[in-house]
XYZ file of N, CA, C and O in Angstrom:
396
model
N 54.792 160.384 146.683
C 54.549 161.037 148.158
C 53.922 159.168 148.742
O 53.298 158.711 147.974
N 54.385 159.009 149.749
C 53.450 157.650 150.452
C 53.145 158.386 150.961
O 52.363 159.212 151.738
N 50.961 157.256 151.894
C 50.213 158.169 152.263
C 50.836 157.416 153.959
O 51.404 156.818 153.967
N 50.466 158.134 154.418
C 50.565 158.089 156.353
C 49.397 157.384 156.879
O 48.043 157.948 156.602
N 49.092 156.333 157.453
C 48.627 155.380 158.073
C 47.406 156.320 159.922
O 48.878 157.410 160.226
N 46.685 156.160 160.191
C 46.218 156.588 161.330
C 46.925 156.692 162.218
O 47.753 157.493 163.147
N 47.695 154.764 162.492
C 48.638 154.746 163.511
C 50.157 155.615 163.567
O 50.742 155.948 164.266
N 50.848 156.020 162.103
C 51.548 156.463 162.197
C 51.979 157.921 162.444
O 52.570 158.328 162.708
N 50.758 158.088 161.263
C 49.910 160.506 162.256
C 50.305 160.494 163.881
O 50.550 160.807 164.090
N 49.468 158.970 164.403
C 49.416 159.610 165.821
C 50.816 158.967 165.798
O 51.332 159.700 167.659
N 52.155 158.420 166.128
C 52.379 158.131 166.071
C 54.371 159.105 166.499
O 54.450 159.689 167.080
N 53.662 159.727 165.003
C 54.426 160.986 165.019
C 53.828 162.347 165.674
O 54.964 162.459 166.476
N 52.858 162.532 166.018
C 52.267 163.456 167.089
C 53.021 162.848 168.140
O 53.031 164.171 169.234
N 52.841 162.094 168.508
C 53.042 161.436 170.580
C 54.497 162.285 170.155
O 55.308 162.791 171.729
N 55.498 161.444 169.031
C 56.977 161.672 169.391
C 57.025 162.643 170.040
O 58.214 163.673 170.164
N 56.705 163.821 168.422
C 56.421 165.260 168.316
C 56.666 165.943 169.606
O 57.082 166.711 170.303
N 55.124 165.628 170.971
C 55.380 165.976 171.887
C 55.709 165.533 172.860
O 56.191 166.467 173.816
N 56.643 164.284 172.850
C 57.382 164.093 174.054
C 58.914 164.530 173.421
O 59.288 165.430 174.296
N 59.102 164.735 172.363
C 60.273 165.644 172.036
C 60.335 166.859 172.738
O 61.058 167.706 173.248
N 58.854 167.842 172.858
C 58.989 169.283 172.674
C 58.977 169.142 174.517
O 59.557 170.820 174.723
N 58.457 168.244 174.794
C 58.419 168.092 176.929
C 59.448 168.160 176.579
O 60.471 168.506 178.094
N 60.928 167.133 176.192
C 61.907 167.025 176.897
C 62.639 168.100 176.534
O 63.774 168.757 177.102
N 62.964 169.380 175.484
C 63.599 170.547 174.899
C 63.365 171.511 176.096
O 63.500 172.330 176.730
N 61.914 170.850 176.311
C 61.681 172.483 178.060
C 62.150 171.709 179.349
O 62.169 172.447 180.039
N 62.234 170.238 179.265
C 62.366 169.713 180.306
C 64.488 170.161 180.241
O 64.693 170.589 181.676
N 64.731 170.071 179.918
C 66.559 170.159 179.212
C 66.944 172.314 179.646
O 67.836 172.574 180.326
N 65.997 173.217 179.186
C 65.860 174.404 179.531
C 65.542 174.843 181.243
O 66.760 175.777 181.322
N 65.416 173.946 181.567
C 65.617 173.811 183.272
C 66.015 173.222 184.209
O 66.748 174.172 184.965
N 67.650 172.969 183.287
C 68.627 172.511 183.723
C 70.163 173.462 184.227
O 69.713 174.198 183.014
N 69.488 173.131 185.403
C 70.981 173.858 185.523
C 72.959 174.525 185.725
O 72.498 173.056 185.587
N 73.534 174.707 184.619
C 74.816 174.077 184.371
C 75.521 173.567 185.327
O 75.228 174.690 186.669
N 76.406 173.008 185.874
C 77.373 172.468 186.720
C 78.305 173.076 187.094
O 79.683 173.396 186.184
N 78.447 173.530 188.552
C 79.623 174.183 188.637
C 80.571 173.206 189.240
O 81.037 172.390 190.235
N 82.413 173.181 187.703
C 83.018 172.242 188.530
C 83.875 173.169 188.990
O 84.388 173.903 188.915
N 84.872 172.832 190.286
C 85.884 173.129 190.884
C 87.169 172.915 190.720
O 86.694 172.415 189.798
N 87.649 173.403 191.095
C 88.921 174.240 190.246
C 89.883 173.136 190.416
O 90.618 172.894 189.964
N 89.874 172.330 192.183
C 90.669 171.116 191.514
C 89.817 170.018 192.013
O 88.839 170.005 192.770
N 90.090 169.334 190.088
C 88.901 168.755 190.164
C 89.666 166.779 191.037
O 88.149 165.993 191.123
N 90.867 166.562 190.915
C 91.574 165.094 190.581
C 92.424 165.388 191.798
O 93.745 166.405 191.316
N 92.583 164.196 192.810
C 94.353 163.920 193.270
C 94.631 162.591 193.522
O 93.565 161.844 193.354
N 95.389 162.426 192.466
C 96.161 160.968 192.529
C 97.533 160.692 193.527
O 98.376 161.334 193.570
N 97.466 160.044 194.585
C 98.937 159.655 194.877
C 98.854 158.711 194.238
O 97.977 157.622 195.116
N 100.327 158.107 194.561
C 101.308 157.073 194.044
C 101.987 156.548 195.158
O 102.985 157.356 195.057
N 102.014 155.987 195.449
C 103.478 155.486 195.862
C 103.874 154.265 195.769
O 103.695 153.069 195.865
N 105.452 154.216 195.819
C 106.155 153.568 194.837
C 107.238 152.352 196.184
O 107.940 153.644 196.637
N 106.941 151.453 195.838
C 108.130 150.294 196.643
C 108.528 150.014 196.655
O 109.507 149.747 196.714
N 109.113 150.547 195.287
C 110.134 149.270 194.623
C 111.834 149.513 195.507
O 112.560 148.970 195.149
N 111.641 150.801 195.572
C 113.420 151.304 195.239
C 113.668 151.149 197.142
O 114.627 151.123 197.467
N 112.888 150.339 197.915
C 113.870 150.316 199.278
C 112.130 151.163 200.605
O 111.916 150.278 201.334
N 112.378 152.304 200.028
C 112.079 152.492 200.734
C 110.448 153.256 199.604
O 110.299 153.695 198.795
N 109.490 153.398 200.565
C 107.718 154.312 200.297
C 108.411 155.790 200.105
O 108.930 156.600 200.097
N 108.078 156.024 198.529
C 108.345 157.250 198.143
C 106.921 157.777 197.115
O 105.931 156.534 196.197
N 106.080 158.625 197.633
C 104.792 158.760 197.379
C 104.582 160.256 196.257
O 106.189 161.666 196.663
N 104.506 160.268 195.697
C 103.865 161.360 194.217
C 102.319 161.476 194.310
O 101.261 161.314 194.200
N 102.685 163.124 194.106
C 100.773 163.280 194.234
C 100.779 164.214 192.967
O 101.484 165.452 192.997
N 99.926 163.768 192.218
C 99.246 164.771 191.288
C 97.759 165.383 191.164
O 96.669 164.408 191.948
N 98.175 166.449 191.364
C 96.730 167.291 191.739
C 95.867 167.835 190.231
O 97.089 168.637 189.411
N 94.729 166.849 189.623
C 94.554 167.910 188.465
C 94.151 168.835 188.756
O 92.918 169.026 189.291
N 93.681 169.816 187.768
C 92.908 171.153 188.027
C 91.767 171.224 186.606
O 92.351 171.362 185.606
N 90.764 172.131 186.641
C 90.649 172.295 185.410
C 90.860 173.591 184.494
O 91.875 174.244 185.297
N 90.125 172.955 183.338
C 90.907 173.874 182.402
C 89.815 174.530 181.420
O 88.507 174.221 182.185
N 90.189 175.156 180.123
C 88.899 176.017 179.390
C 88.151 174.353 178.702
O 87.426 174.707 178.374
N 88.584 173.448 178.868
C 88.117 172.341 178.571
C 87.698 171.053 179.565
O 88.549 171.196 180.803
N 86.709 171.428 179.208
C 86.012 169.797 180.069
C 86.429 168.457 180.411
O 86.741 168.104 181.384
N 87.213 168.425 179.098
C 87.926 166.826 179.180
C 89.225 166.781 179.218
O 89.872 165.908 179.161
N 89.757 167.859 179.600
C 91.515 168.584 180.087
C 91.622 169.272 180.887
O 90.541 169.036 181.462
N 92.970 168.611 182.067
C 93.453 169.285 183.466
C 94.567 169.400 183.331
O 95.288 169.538 181.895
N 94.862 170.147 183.881
C 96.261 171.438 184.068
C 96.563 170.002 185.099
O 96.376 170.056 186.531
N 97.690 169.414 185.297
C 98.636 168.304 185.997
C 100.087 169.547 186.628
O 100.912 170.124 185.766
N 99.782 169.554 187.947
C 100.548 169.226 189.176
C 100.940 168.436 189.598
O 100.482 167.793 190.134
N 102.584 167.598 189.812
C 103.575 166.185 189.964
C 104.005 167.702 191.024
O 105.142 168.020 190.744
N 104.076 166.897 192.502
C 104.611 167.372 193.774
C 105.220 168.751 193.657
O 105.783 169.283 193.983
N 103.671 169.353 193.254
C 103.478 171.018 192.837
C 104.685 171.906 192.079
O 103.923 172.538 192.266
N 104.844 170.799 190.985
C 105.536 171.872 189.981
C 104.426 171.666 189.112
O 103.793 170.334 188.295
N 104.268 172.183 188.045
C 103.496 171.860 186.482
C 103.792 170.910 185.993
O 105.514 171.287 185.154
N 103.334 170.183 185.541
C 104.080 168.746 183.951
C 103.504 169.174 182.779
O 103.902 169.139 181.827
N 102.019 169.648 183.137
C 101.191 169.682 181.198
C 100.372 170.972 181.999
O 99.734 171.364 183.192
N 100.278 171.771 181.118
C 99.666 173.061 181.312
C 98.333 172.428 181.021
O 96.694 172.707 180.981
N 97.363 171.236 179.765
C 96.652 170.757 179.432
C 96.924 169.417 178.816
O 97.267 169.671 177.603
N 96.173 168.282 179.363
C 96.567 167.390 179.273
C 94.931 166.196 179.518
O 94.270 166.774 179.887
N 95.148 165.290 178.323
C 93.431 164.723 179.123
C 94.049 163.540 179.765
O 94.690 163.301 179.747
N 93.084 162.557 180.102
C 92.828 160.899 180.935
C 93.993 160.472 180.980
O 94.230 159.998 181.547
N 92.981 160.034 178.999
C 94.380 158.756 179.176
C 95.693 159.122 178.705
O 96.731 158.354 178.950
N 95.935 160.421 178.239
C 97.552 160.950 178.003
C 98.207 161.175 179.618
O 98.742 160.468 180.041
N 97.780 161.253 181.149
C 97.879 161.872 182.339
C 98.136 159.970 182.831
O 99.474 159.773 182.916
N 97.281 158.793 182.395
C 97.710 157.641 181.972
C 98.865 156.818 181.986
O 99.380 156.156 182.365
N 98.874 157.078 180.753
C 100.000 156.868 179.983
C 101.268 157.248 180.583
O 102.462 156.729 180.516
N 101.493 158.294 180.734
C 102.511 159.340 181.113
C 102.872 158.715 183.172
O 104.843 158.118 182.958
N 101.873 158.496 183.464
C 101.711 157.140 184.413
C 103.145 155.977 184.435
O 103.710 155.340 185.319
N 102.332 155.826 183.421
C 103.158 154.256 183.576
C 103.937 154.646 182.453
O 104.750 153.243 182.960
N 104.698 155.686 182.283
C 105.820 155.384 181.044
C 106.882 155.779 182.236
O 108.157 155.469 182.394
N 105.965 156.513 183.844
C 107.144 156.774 184.587
C 107.789 155.891 185.450
O 108.573 156.324 186.476
N 106.379 155.302 185.891
C 107.336 153.808 186.655
C 106.960 153.241 185.920
O 105.987 151.926 186.364
N 107.903 152.250 185.673
C 108.177 151.851 184.476
C 107.987 150.444 185.368
O 108.616 149.910 186.941
N 108.634 148.723 185.234
C 108.221 147.757 186.436
C 109.854 147.263 186.232
O 110.359 147.621 185.622
N 109.513 146.611 187.171
C 111.160 146.069 187.872
C 111.223 144.909 187.262
O 110.149 143.640 186.925
N 112.515 144.387 186.698
C 112.823 142.931 186.707
C 112.567 142.120 187.931
O 113.128 142.253 188.465
N 112.631 140.781 188.065
C 111.891 139.825 188.656
C 113.656 139.684 189.417
O 114.287 139.402 188.851
N 113.814 139.352 190.824
C 115.198 138.679 190.860
C 115.353 137.470 191.075
O 114.087 136.580 191.300
């Protein structure tokens, strides 16, 4: 077994005291209330000559990192993550060739 110096034992007690204080502070934090409607994404597409607006409404689900997504009022996905939402938007609105 290794010998513990005075400096090391002071640092150990100090870090243990700080950790104990941090745990006590965490217990006083109230849980955050997440609203039912979390985000709205509005996309206006000008490529077809006249502007077309699509509205994506992102609602909370049983997981904190997923959303229930309604596109123009119709259910798209029951539970989907943020990166997959962005990938779906990218695939649904492809780029047009230059004239």
